[in-house]
mmCIF file of the C-alpha atoms, coordinates in Angstrom:
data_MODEL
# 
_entry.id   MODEL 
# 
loop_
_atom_site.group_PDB 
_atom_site.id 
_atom_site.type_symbol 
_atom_site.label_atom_id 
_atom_site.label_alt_id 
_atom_site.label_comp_id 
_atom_site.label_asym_id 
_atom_site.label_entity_id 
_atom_site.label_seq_id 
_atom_site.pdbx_PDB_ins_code 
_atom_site.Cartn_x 
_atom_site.Cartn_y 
_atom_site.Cartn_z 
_atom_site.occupancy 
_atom_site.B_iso_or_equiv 
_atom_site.pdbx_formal_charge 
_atom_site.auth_seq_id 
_atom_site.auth_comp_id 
_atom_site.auth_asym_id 
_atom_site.auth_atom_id 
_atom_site.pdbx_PDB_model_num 
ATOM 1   C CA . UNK A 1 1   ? -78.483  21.608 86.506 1.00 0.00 ? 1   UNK A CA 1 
ATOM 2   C CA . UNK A 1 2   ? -77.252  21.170 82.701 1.00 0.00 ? 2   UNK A CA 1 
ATOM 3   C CA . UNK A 1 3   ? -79.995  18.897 82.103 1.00 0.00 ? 3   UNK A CA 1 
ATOM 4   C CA . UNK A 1 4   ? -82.801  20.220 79.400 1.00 0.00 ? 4   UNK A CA 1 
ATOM 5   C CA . UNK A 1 5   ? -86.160  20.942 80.275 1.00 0.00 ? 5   UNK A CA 1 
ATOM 6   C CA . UNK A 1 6   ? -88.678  18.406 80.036 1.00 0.00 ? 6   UNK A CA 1 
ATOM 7   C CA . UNK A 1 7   ? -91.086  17.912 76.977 1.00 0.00 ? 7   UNK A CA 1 
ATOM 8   C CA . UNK A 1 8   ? -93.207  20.216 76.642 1.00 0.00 ? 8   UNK A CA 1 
ATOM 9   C CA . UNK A 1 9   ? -91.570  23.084 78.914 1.00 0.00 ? 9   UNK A CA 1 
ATOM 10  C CA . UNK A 1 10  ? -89.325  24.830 75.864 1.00 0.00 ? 10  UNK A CA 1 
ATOM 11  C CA . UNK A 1 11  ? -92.427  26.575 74.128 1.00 0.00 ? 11  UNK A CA 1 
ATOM 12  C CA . UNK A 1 12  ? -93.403  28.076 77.757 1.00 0.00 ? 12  UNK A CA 1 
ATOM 13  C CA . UNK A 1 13  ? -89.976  28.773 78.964 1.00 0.00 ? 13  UNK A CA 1 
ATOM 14  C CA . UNK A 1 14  ? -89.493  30.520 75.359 1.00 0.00 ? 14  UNK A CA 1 
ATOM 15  C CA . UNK A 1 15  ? -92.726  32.650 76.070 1.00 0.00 ? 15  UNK A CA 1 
ATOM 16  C CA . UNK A 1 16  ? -91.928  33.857 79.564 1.00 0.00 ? 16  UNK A CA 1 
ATOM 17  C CA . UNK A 1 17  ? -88.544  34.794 78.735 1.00 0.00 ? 17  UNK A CA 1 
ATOM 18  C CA . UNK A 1 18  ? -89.502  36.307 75.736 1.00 0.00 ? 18  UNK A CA 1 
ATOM 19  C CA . UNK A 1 19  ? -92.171  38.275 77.948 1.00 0.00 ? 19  UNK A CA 1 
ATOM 20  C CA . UNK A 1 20  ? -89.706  38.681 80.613 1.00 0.00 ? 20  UNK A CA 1 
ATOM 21  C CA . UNK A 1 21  ? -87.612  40.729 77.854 1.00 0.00 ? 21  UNK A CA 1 
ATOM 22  C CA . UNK A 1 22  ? -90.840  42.874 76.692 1.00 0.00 ? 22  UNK A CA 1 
ATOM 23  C CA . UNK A 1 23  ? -91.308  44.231 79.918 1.00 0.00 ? 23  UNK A CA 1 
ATOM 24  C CA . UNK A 1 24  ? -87.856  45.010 80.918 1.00 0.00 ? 24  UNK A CA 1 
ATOM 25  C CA . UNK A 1 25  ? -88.270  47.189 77.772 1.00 0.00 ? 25  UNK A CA 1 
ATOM 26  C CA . UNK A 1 26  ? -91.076  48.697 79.196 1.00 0.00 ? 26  UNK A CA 1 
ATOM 27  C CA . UNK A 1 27  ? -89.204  49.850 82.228 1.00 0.00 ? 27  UNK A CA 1 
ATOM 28  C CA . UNK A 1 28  ? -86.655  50.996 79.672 1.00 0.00 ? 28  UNK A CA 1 
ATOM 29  C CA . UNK A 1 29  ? -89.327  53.010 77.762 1.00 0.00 ? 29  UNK A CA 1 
ATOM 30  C CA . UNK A 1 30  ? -90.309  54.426 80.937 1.00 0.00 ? 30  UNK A CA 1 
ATOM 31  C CA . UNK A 1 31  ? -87.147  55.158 82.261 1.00 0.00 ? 31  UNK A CA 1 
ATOM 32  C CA . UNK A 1 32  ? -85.933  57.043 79.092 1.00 0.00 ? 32  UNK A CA 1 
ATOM 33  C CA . UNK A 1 33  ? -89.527  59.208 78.914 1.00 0.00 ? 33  UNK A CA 1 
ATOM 34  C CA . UNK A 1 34  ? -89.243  60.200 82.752 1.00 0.00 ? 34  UNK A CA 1 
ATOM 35  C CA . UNK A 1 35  ? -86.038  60.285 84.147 1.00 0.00 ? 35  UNK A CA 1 
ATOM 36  C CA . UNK A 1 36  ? -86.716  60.972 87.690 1.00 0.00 ? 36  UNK A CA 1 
ATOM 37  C CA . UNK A 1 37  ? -88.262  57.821 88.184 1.00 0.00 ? 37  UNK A CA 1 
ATOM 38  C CA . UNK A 1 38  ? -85.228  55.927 86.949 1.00 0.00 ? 38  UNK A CA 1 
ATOM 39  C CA . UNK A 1 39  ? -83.924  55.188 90.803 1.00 0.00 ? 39  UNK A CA 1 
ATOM 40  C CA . UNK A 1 40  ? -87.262  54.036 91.359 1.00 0.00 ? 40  UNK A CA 1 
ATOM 41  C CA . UNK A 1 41  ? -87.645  51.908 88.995 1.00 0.00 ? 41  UNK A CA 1 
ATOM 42  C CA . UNK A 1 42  ? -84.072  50.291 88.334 1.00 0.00 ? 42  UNK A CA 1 
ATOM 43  C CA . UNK A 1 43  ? -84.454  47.645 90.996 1.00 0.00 ? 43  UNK A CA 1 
ATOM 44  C CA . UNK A 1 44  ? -87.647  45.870 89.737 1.00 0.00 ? 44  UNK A CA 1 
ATOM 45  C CA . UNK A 1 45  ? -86.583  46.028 86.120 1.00 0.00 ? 45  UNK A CA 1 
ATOM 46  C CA . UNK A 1 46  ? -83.252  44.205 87.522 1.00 0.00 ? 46  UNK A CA 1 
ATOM 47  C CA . UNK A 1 47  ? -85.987  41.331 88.851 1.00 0.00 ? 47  UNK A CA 1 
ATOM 48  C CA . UNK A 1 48  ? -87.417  41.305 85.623 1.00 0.00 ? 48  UNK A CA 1 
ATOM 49  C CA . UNK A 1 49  ? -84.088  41.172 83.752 1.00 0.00 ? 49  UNK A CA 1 
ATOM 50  C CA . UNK A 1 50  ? -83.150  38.116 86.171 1.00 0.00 ? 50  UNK A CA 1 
ATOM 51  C CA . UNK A 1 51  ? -86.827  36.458 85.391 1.00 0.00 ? 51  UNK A CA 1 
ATOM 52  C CA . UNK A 1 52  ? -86.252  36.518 82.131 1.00 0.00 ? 52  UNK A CA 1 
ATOM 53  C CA . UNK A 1 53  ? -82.565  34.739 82.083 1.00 0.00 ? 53  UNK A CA 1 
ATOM 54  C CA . UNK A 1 54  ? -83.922  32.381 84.946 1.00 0.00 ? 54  UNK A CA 1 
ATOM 55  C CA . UNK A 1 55  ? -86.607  31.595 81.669 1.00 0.00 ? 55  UNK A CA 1 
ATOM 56  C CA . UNK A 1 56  ? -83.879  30.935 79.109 1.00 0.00 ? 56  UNK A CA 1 
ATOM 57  C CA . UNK A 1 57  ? -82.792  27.694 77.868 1.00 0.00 ? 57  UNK A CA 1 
ATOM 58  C CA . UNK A 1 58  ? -80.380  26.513 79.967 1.00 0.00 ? 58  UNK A CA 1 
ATOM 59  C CA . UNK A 1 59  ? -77.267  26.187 78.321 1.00 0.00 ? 59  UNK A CA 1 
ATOM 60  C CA . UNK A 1 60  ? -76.745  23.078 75.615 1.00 0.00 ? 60  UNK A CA 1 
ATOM 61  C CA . UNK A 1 61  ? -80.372  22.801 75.385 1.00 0.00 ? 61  UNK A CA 1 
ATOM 62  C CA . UNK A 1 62  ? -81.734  22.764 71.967 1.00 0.00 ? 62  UNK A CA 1 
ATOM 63  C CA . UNK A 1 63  ? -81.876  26.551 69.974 1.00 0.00 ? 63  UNK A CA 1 
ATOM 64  C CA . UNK A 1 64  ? -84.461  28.550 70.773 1.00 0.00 ? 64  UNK A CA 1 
ATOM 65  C CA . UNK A 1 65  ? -87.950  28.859 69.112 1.00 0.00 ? 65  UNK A CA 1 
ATOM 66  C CA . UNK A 1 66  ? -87.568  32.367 67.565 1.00 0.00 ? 66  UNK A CA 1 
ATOM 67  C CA . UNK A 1 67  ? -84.975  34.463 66.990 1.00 0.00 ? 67  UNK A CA 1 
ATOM 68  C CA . UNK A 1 68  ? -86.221  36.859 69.577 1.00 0.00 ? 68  UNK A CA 1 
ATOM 69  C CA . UNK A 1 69  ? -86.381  34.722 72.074 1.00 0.00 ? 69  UNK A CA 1 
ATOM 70  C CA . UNK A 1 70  ? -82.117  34.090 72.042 1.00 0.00 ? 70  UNK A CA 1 
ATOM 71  C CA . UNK A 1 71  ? -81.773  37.826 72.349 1.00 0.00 ? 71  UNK A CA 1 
ATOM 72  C CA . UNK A 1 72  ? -80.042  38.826 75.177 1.00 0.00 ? 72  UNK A CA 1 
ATOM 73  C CA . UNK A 1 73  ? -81.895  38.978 78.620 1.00 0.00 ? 73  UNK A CA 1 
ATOM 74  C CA . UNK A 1 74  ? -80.540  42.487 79.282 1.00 0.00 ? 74  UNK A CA 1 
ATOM 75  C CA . UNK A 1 75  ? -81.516  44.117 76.593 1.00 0.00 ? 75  UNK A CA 1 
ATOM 76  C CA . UNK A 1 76  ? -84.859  45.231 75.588 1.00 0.00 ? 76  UNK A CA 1 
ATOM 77  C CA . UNK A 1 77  ? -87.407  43.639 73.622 1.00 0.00 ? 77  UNK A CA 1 
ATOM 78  C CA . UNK A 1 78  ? -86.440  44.079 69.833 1.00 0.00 ? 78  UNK A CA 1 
ATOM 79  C CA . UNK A 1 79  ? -89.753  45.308 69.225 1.00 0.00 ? 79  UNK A CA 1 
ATOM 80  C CA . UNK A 1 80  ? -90.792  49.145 69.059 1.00 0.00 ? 80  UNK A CA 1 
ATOM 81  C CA . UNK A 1 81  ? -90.354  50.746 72.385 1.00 0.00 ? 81  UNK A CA 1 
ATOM 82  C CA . UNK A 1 82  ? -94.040  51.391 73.729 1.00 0.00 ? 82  UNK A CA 1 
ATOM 83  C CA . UNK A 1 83  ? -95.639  54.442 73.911 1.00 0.00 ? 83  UNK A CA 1 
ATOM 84  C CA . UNK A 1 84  ? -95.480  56.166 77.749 1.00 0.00 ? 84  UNK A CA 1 
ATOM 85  C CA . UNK A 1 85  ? -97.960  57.838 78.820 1.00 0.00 ? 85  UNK A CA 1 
ATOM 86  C CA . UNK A 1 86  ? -97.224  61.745 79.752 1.00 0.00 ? 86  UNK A CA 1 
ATOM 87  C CA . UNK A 1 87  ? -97.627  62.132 83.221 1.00 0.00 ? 87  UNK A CA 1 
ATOM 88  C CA . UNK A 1 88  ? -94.925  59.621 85.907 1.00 0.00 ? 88  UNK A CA 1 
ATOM 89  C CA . UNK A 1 89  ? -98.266  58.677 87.875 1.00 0.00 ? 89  UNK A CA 1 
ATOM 90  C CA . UNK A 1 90  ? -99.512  57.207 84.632 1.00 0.00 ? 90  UNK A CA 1 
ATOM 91  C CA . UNK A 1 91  ? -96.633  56.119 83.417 1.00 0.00 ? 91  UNK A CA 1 
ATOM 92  C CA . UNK A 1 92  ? -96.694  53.576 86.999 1.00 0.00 ? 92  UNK A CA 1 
ATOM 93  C CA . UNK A 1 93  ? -99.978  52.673 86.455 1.00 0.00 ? 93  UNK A CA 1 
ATOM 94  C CA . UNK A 1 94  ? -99.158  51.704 83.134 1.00 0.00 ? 94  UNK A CA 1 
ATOM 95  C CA . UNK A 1 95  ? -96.044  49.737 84.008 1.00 0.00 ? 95  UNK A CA 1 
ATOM 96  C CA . UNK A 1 96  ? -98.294  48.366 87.071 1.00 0.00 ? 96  UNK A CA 1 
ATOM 97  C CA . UNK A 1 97  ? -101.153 47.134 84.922 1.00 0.00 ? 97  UNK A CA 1 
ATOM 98  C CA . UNK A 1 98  ? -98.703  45.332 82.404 1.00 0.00 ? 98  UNK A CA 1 
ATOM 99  C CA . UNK A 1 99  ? -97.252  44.079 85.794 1.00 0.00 ? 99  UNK A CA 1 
ATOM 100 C CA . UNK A 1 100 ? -100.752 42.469 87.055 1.00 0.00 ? 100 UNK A CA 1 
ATOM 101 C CA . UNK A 1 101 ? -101.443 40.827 83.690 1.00 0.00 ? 101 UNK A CA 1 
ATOM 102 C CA . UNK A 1 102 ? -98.110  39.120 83.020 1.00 0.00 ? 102 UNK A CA 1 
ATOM 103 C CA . UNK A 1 103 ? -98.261  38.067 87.030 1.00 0.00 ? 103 UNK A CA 1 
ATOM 104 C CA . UNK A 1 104 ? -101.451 36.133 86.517 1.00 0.00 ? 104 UNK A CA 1 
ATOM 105 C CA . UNK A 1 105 ? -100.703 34.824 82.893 1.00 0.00 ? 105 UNK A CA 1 
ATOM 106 C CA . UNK A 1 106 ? -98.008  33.297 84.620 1.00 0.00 ? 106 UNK A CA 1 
ATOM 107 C CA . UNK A 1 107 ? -100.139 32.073 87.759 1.00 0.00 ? 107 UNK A CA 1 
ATOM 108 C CA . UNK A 1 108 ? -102.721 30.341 85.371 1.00 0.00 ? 108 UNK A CA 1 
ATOM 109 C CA . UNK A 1 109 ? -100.289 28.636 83.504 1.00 0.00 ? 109 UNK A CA 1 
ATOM 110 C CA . UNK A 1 110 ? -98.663  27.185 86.143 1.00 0.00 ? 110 UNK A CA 1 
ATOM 111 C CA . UNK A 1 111 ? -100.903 24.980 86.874 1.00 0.00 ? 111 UNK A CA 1 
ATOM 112 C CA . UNK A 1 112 ? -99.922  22.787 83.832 1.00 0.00 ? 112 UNK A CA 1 
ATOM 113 C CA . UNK A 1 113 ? -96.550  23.426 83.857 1.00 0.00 ? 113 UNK A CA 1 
ATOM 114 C CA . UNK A 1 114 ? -94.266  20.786 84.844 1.00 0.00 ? 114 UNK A CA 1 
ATOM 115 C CA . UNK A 1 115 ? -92.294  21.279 88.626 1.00 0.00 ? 115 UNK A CA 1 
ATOM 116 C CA . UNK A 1 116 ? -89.435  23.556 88.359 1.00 0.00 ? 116 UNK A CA 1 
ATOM 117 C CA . UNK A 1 117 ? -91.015  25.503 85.246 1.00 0.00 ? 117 UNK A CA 1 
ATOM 118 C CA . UNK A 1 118 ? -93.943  26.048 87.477 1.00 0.00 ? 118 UNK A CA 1 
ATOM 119 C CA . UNK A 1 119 ? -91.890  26.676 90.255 1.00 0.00 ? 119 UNK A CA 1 
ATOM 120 C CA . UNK A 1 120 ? -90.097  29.795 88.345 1.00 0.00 ? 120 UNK A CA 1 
ATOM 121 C CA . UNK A 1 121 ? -93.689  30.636 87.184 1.00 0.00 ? 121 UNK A CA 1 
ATOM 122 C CA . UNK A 1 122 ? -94.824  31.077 90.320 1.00 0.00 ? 122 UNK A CA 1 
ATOM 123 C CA . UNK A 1 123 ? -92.258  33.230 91.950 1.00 0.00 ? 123 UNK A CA 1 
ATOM 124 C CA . UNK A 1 124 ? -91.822  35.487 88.658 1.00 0.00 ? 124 UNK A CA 1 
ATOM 125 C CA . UNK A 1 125 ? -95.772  35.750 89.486 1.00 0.00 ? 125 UNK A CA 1 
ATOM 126 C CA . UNK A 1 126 ? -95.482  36.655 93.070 1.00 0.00 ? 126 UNK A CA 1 
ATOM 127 C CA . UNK A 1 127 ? -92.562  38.992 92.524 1.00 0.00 ? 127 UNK A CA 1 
ATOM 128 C CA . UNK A 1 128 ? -95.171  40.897 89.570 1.00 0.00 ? 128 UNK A CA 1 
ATOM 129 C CA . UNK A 1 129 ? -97.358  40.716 92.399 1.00 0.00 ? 129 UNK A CA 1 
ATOM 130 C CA . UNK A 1 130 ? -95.326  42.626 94.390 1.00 0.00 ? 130 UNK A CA 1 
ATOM 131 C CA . UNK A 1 131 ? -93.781  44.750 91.699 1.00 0.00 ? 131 UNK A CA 1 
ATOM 132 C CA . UNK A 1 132 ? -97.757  45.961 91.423 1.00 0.00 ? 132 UNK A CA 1 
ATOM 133 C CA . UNK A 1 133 ? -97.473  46.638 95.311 1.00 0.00 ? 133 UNK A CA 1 
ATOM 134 C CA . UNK A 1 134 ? -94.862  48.932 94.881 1.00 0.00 ? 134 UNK A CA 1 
ATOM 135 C CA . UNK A 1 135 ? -95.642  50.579 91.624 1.00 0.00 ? 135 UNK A CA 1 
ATOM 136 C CA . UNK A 1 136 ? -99.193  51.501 93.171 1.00 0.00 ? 136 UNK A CA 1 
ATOM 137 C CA . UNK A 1 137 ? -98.982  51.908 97.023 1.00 0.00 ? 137 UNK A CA 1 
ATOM 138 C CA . UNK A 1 138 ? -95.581  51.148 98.522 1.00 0.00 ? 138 UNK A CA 1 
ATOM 139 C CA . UNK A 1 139 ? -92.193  52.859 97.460 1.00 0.00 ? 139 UNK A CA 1 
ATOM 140 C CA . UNK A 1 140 ? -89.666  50.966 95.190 1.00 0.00 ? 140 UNK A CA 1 
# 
């Protein structure tokens, strides 16, 4: 399990965990801007939060691309916190959307990825997937 990733898998693991990170900070922004969604929304940011440490270098592996990318998986994309939208309902749709897009990034690049990145790329996909489901129809 201590063994580092194979050629070529750093620069992508980097990127998803760094994306990982981005959008727990959305959920964050969200979160802060309307409260009442908060026990809504905690669980799937805590997916997200575990996506991106499942992303990170494992430990011993050589330093990370970017300074960003070492940061903590728990906290929040250093970046400015994004802007929410007014209303909760579009506030969800918003967190939904950025929800869909990361989900297929990550399906269309695991097709080159090699095995267990791809594997981790494909069920942080399918649990965006399903993050959309209950952003938009179901109940988190």
């Amino acid at each position: 399990m201590g063994a580092p990733p194979p050629a070529g898998a750093a620069r992508p693991r980097a990127r998803a965990a760094r994306d990982s990170r981005e959008l727990a900070g959305r959920y964050d922004a969200v979160i802060a801007a309307h409260p009442g969604l908060a026990e809504r929304l905690r669980p799937l940011r805590a997916d997200v939060v575990r996506h991106a440490g499942a992303f990170a270098p494992p430990k011993g592996s050589s330093p990370s691309p970017s300074p960003s990318a070492s940061a903590s998986a728990s906290s929040p994309a250093p970046s400015a916190s994004p802007a929410v939208p007014a209303t909760a309902k579009e506030a969800l749709a918003g967190l939904a959307a950025a929800e869909r897009e990361l989900a297929d990034r990550r399906t269309r690049e695991l097709l080159d990825a090699p095995g267990e990145l791809a594997r981790l790329l494909a069920s942080a996909a399918a649990a965006g997937a399903a993050h959309v489901y209950l952003l938009t129809e179901g109940r988190a």
